[in-house]
CSV table of C-alpha atoms in Angstrom, one decimal:
chain,number,residue,atom,x,y,z
A,630,ASN,CA,-16.5,-1.4,11.7
A,631,ALA,CA,-16.8,-1.4,8.0
A,632,GLY,CA,-13.2,-0.6,7.3
A,633,VAL,CA,-12.0,1.7,4.5
A,634,MET,CA,-14.7,1.9,1.8
A,635,GLN,CA,-13.8,2.7,-1.7
A,636,ASN,CA,-16.1,3.0,-4.6
A,637,PRO,CA,-16.6,2.2,-7.3
A,638,ARG,CA,-14.6,-1.1,-7.3
A,639,HIS,CA,-14.3,-1.0,-11.1
A,640,LEU,CA,-14.5,2.1,-13.3
A,641,VAL,CA,-14.2,2.2,-17.1
A,642,ARG,CA,-13.7,5.5,-18.8
A,643,ARG,CA,-13.0,6.6,-22.3
A,644,ARG,CA,-10.0,8.7,-23.1
A,645,GLY,CA,-10.7,12.3,-22.3
A,646,GLN,CA,-13.4,11.6,-19.7
A,647,GLU,CA,-13.2,12.4,-16.0
A,648,ALA,CA,-12.8,9.8,-13.3
A,649,ARG,CA,-13.9,10.3,-9.7
A,650,LEU,CA,-12.8,7.8,-7.1
A,651,ARG,CA,-14.3,7.9,-3.6
A,652,CYS,CA,-12.9,6.8,-0.2
A,653,SER,CA,-14.6,6.8,3.1
A,654,PRO,CA,-12.0,6.2,5.9
A,655,MET,CA,-12.5,4.0,8.9
A,656,LYS,CA,-14.5,5.5,11.7
A,657,GLY,CA,-12.4,7.6,13.9
A,658,HIS,CA,-9.6,8.0,11.2
A,659,SER,CA,-8.8,11.5,10.2
A,660,HIS,CA,-5.8,10.9,7.9
A,661,VAL,CA,-6.3,9.7,4.3
A,662,TYR,CA,-3.7,8.5,1.8
A,663,TRP,CA,-4.0,7.7,-1.9
A,664,TYR,CA,-1.7,5.2,-3.6
A,665,ARG,CA,-1.5,4.0,-7.2
A,666,GLN,CA,-0.5,0.5,-8.3
A,667,LEU,CA,0.3,0.2,-11.9
A,668,PRO,CA,0.3,-3.3,-13.5
A,669,GLU,CA,3.3,-5.3,-12.3
A,670,GLU,CA,4.6,-2.4,-10.2
A,671,GLY,CA,4.6,-1.5,-6.5
A,672,LEU,CA,2.4,0.9,-4.7
A,673,LYS,CA,3.3,4.6,-5.3
A,674,PHE,CA,2.3,7.3,-2.9
A,675,MET,CA,0.2,10.1,-4.4
A,676,VAL,CA,-1.3,12.3,-1.7
A,677,TYR,CA,-1.9,12.6,2.0
A,678,LEU,CA,-4.8,14.6,3.3
A,679,GLN,CA,-6.5,15.5,6.6
A,680,LYS,CA,-9.9,17.0,6.8
A,681,GLU,CA,-10.0,20.0,4.5
A,682,ASN,CA,-6.2,20.0,4.1
A,683,ILE,CA,-3.7,18.6,1.7
A,684,ILE,CA,-0.7,17.7,3.8
A,685,ASP,CA,1.6,16.2,1.1
A,686,GLU,CA,0.9,16.0,-2.6
A,687,SER,CA,4.4,15.2,-3.7
A,688,GLY,CA,3.4,12.1,-5.5
A,689,MET,CA,0.6,13.6,-7.5
A,690,PRO,CA,1.1,14.3,-11.2
A,691,LYS,CA,1.2,18.0,-11.8
A,692,GLU,CA,-1.7,18.1,-14.2
A,693,ARG,CA,-5.1,16.5,-14.4
A,694,PHE,CA,-5.0,15.0,-10.9
A,695,SER,CA,-6.6,16.5,-7.8
A,696,ALA,CA,-7.7,15.3,-4.4
A,697,GLU,CA,-9.9,16.6,-1.6
A,698,PHE,CA,-11.1,15.5,1.8
A,699,PRO,CA,-14.0,17.8,2.8
A,700,LYS,CA,-15.3,18.4,6.3
A,701,GLU,CA,-18.3,16.2,5.5
A,702,GLY,CA,-18.2,13.2,3.1
A,703,PRO,CA,-15.6,11.0,1.5
A,704,SER,CA,-12.2,11.8,0.1
A,705,ILE,CA,-12.3,12.2,-3.6
A,706,LEU,CA,-9.5,11.6,-6.1
A,707,ARG,CA,-10.3,13.2,-9.4
A,708,ILE,CA,-8.6,12.6,-12.7
A,709,GLN,CA,-9.5,14.8,-15.6
A,710,GLN,CA,-9.1,14.0,-19.2
A,711,VAL,CA,-8.0,10.4,-18.5
A,712,VAL,CA,-5.4,8.8,-20.7
A,713,ARG,CA,-4.6,5.1,-21.2
A,714,GLY,CA,-1.6,5.4,-18.9
A,715,ASP,CA,-3.9,6.3,-16.0
A,716,SER,CA,-5.2,2.7,-16.0
A,717,ALA,CA,-4.3,1.3,-12.6
A,718,ALA,CA,-5.5,0.2,-9.2
A,719,TYR,CA,-6.0,3.2,-6.9
A,720,PHE,CA,-5.9,2.4,-3.2
A,721,CYS,CA,-7.0,4.6,-0.4
A,722,ALA,CA,-5.8,4.1,3.2
A,723,SER,CA,-6.6,5.7,6.5
A,724,SER,CA,-5.0,6.1,9.9
A,725,PRO,CA,-6.2,7.6,13.1
A,726,MET,CA,-3.2,9.9,13.3
A,727,GLY,CA,0.5,9.7,12.3
A,728,GLN,CA,2.3,6.4,11.9
A,729,GLY,CA,3.6,6.5,15.4
A,730,GLY,CA,0.8,4.1,16.4
A,731,GLY,CA,2.7,1.3,14.8
A,732,TYR,CA,-0.3,-0.3,13.1
A,733,GLY,CA,0.3,1.1,9.7
A,734,TYR,CA,-2.4,2.2,7.5
A,735,THR,CA,-5.7,0.3,6.9
A,736,PHE,CA,-6.2,0.0,3.1
A,737,GLY,CA,-9.4,-0.2,1.2
A,738,SER,CA,-10.0,-2.8,-1.6
A,739,GLY,CA,-9.1,-0.3,-4.3
A,740,THR,CA,-10.7,1.1,-7.4
A,741,ARG,CA,-9.6,-0.5,-10.7
A,742,LEU,CA,-9.6,2.2,-13.4
A,743,THR,CA,-9.6,1.1,-17.0
A,744,VAL,CA,-9.2,3.7,-19.7
A,745,VAL,CA,-10.4,2.6,-23.1
B,793,GLU,CA,17.6,8.4,-3.5
B,794,ASP,CA,15.7,6.3,-1.0
B,795,GLN,CA,15.2,2.8,-2.2
B,796,VAL,CA,13.4,-0.3,-1.1
B,797,THR,CA,14.2,-3.6,-2.9
B,798,GLN,CA,12.4,-6.9,-2.3
B,799,SER,CA,13.8,-10.3,-3.4
B,800,PRO,CA,13.0,-12.6,-4.9
B,801,GLU,CA,10.3,-11.2,-7.1
B,802,ALA,CA,8.5,-14.6,-7.0
B,803,LEU,CA,8.8,-17.7,-4.9
B,804,ARG,CA,7.2,-21.1,-5.5
B,805,LEU,CA,7.1,-23.4,-2.4
B,806,GLN,CA,5.8,-26.8,-1.6
B,807,GLU,CA,3.5,-26.9,1.4
B,808,GLY,CA,5.7,-27.2,4.5
B,809,GLU,CA,8.8,-25.9,2.8
B,810,SER,CA,10.0,-23.0,4.9
B,811,SER,CA,11.7,-20.0,3.3
B,812,SER,CA,12.5,-16.3,3.7
B,813,LEU,CA,11.7,-13.1,1.9
B,814,ASN,CA,14.2,-10.2,1.9
B,815,CYS,CA,13.5,-6.5,2.0
B,816,SER,CA,16.6,-4.3,1.7
B,817,TYR,CA,16.6,-0.6,2.0
B,818,THR,CA,19.0,2.3,1.4
B,819,VAL,CA,17.4,5.1,3.2
B,820,SER,CA,18.4,7.6,5.9
B,821,GLY,CA,16.3,8.2,9.0
B,822,LEU,CA,14.2,5.1,9.2
B,823,ARG,CA,11.2,5.5,11.5
B,824,GLY,CA,9.7,2.1,10.9
B,825,LEU,CA,9.5,-0.8,8.5
B,826,PHE,CA,6.1,-2.4,7.7
B,827,TRP,CA,5.1,-5.7,6.2
B,828,TYR,CA,1.8,-6.1,4.3
B,829,ARG,CA,0.1,-9.1,2.6
B,830,GLN,CA,-1.9,-8.5,-0.6
B,831,ASP,CA,-4.2,-11.0,-2.1
B,832,PRO,CA,-5.3,-10.6,-5.8
B,833,GLY,CA,-7.9,-8.0,-6.3
B,834,LYS,CA,-7.6,-6.7,-2.7
B,835,GLY,CA,-5.9,-4.0,-0.8
B,836,PRO,CA,-2.8,-4.6,1.3
B,837,GLU,CA,-3.4,-6.1,4.8
B,838,PHE,CA,-1.2,-5.0,7.6
B,839,LEU,CA,1.1,-7.7,9.2
B,840,PHE,CA,3.9,-6.1,11.2
B,841,THR,CA,5.8,-3.0,12.1
B,842,LEU,CA,9.4,-3.1,13.1
B,843,TYR,CA,11.2,-0.1,14.6
B,844,SER,CA,14.8,-0.9,15.4
B,845,ALA,CA,17.5,-3.4,14.5
B,846,GLY,CA,17.2,-6.7,16.4
B,847,GLU,CA,13.5,-6.4,16.7
B,848,GLU,CA,11.4,-9.5,15.8
B,849,LYS,CA,7.6,-10.0,15.4
B,850,GLU,CA,5.6,-13.2,14.9
B,851,LYS,CA,2.2,-14.0,13.7
B,852,GLU,CA,1.2,-17.6,13.1
B,853,ARG,CA,3.6,-19.0,10.5
B,854,LEU,CA,5.2,-15.6,9.8
B,855,LYS,CA,8.1,-14.0,11.6
B,856,ALA,CA,9.6,-10.6,10.7
B,857,THR,CA,13.1,-9.5,11.6
B,858,LEU,CA,15.0,-6.3,11.1
B,859,THR,CA,18.7,-5.3,10.8
B,860,LYS,CA,20.2,-2.0,10.0
B,861,LYS,CA,19.9,-2.5,6.2
B,862,GLU,CA,17.3,-5.2,5.7
B,863,SER,CA,14.3,-7.1,6.9
B,864,PHE,CA,13.4,-10.7,6.5
B,865,LEU,CA,10.0,-12.3,6.5
B,866,HIS,CA,10.3,-15.9,7.4
B,867,ILE,CA,7.5,-18.3,6.5
B,868,THR,CA,7.6,-21.5,8.5
B,869,ALA,CA,5.9,-24.6,7.1
B,870,PRO,CA,3.7,-22.6,4.8
B,871,LYS,CA,0.2,-23.6,3.7
B,872,PRO,CA,-1.5,-22.9,0.4
B,873,GLU,CA,-3.5,-20.1,2.1
B,874,ASP,CA,-0.2,-18.3,2.7
B,875,SER,CA,0.0,-17.7,-1.1
B,876,ALA,CA,-0.1,-13.9,-1.7
B,877,THR,CA,2.1,-11.0,-2.5
B,878,TYR,CA,4.1,-9.7,0.4
B,879,LEU,CA,5.0,-6.1,0.5
B,880,CYS,CA,7.4,-4.2,2.7
B,881,ALA,CA,7.4,-0.4,3.1
B,882,VAL,CA,9.5,2.1,5.0
B,883,LEU,CA,8.5,5.2,6.9
B,884,LEU,CA,11.2,7.8,6.9
B,885,GLN,CA,11.8,10.6,9.3
B,886,ALA,CA,11.9,13.2,6.5
B,887,ALA,CA,8.9,11.9,4.7
B,888,GLY,CA,6.0,12.7,7.1
B,889,ASN,CA,3.5,9.9,7.0
B,890,LYS,CA,4.3,8.7,3.5
B,891,LEU,CA,5.2,5.0,3.1
B,892,THR,CA,7.7,4.0,0.4
B,893,PHE,CA,6.9,0.5,-0.8
B,894,GLY,CA,9.1,-2.2,-2.4
B,895,GLY,CA,8.0,-4.1,-5.5
B,896,GLY,CA,6.7,-7.1,-3.5
B,897,THR,CA,7.4,-10.8,-3.5
B,898,ARG,CA,4.7,-13.1,-5.0
B,899,VAL,CA,4.5,-16.3,-3.0
B,900,LEU,CA,2.8,-19.4,-4.3
B,901,VAL,CA,2.5,-22.4,-2.0
B,902,LYS,CA,1.5,-25.6,-3.7
B,903,PRO,CA,-0.2,-28.4,-1.8
């Protein structure tokens, strides 16, 4: 069981470029969550997806950010026209279903985005 | 507004010096409280889930407890390998499957 796989681990983008972050959930997990961790801050919820559906995107910035979890393939967090303030660690987590199982999410190791 | 506050922000301990971390919350409709450990450059690693006041969970040198307004993570006789950031998070009835995290407590255990 490879766990939650995120790639790339590190990503450097110039201002105005696009960033694509990928997340493959654990085998058997159908729920994916994206969180952002700014330097010296806690984890902030961004979006919750199931296959082909966005369930809760209340934490996503209104512009430039989008997420998908297609029927086949990994979940993608896309940031268009990146700005320096987007520099952060982006974590993906997965769960087999809702939180009622009591085991919390399983997190990936994150993608560290640096905008120069 | 729902809030999760962890204290202290940082804690320096000598090996073997027991201590407690606090996670206080002002939320309504708590479904569960989670503790995670995060090492530098890595994602959070799940430790415990607590559901109701009075509940306790233990794992090696760690013990988590829950009251109606706060949770404690007790570290007994810590070792240097217990050095990490400890995060607590709450799951609310009205928030679907979204966890709300506190800011974390950075623990450094010196040999």
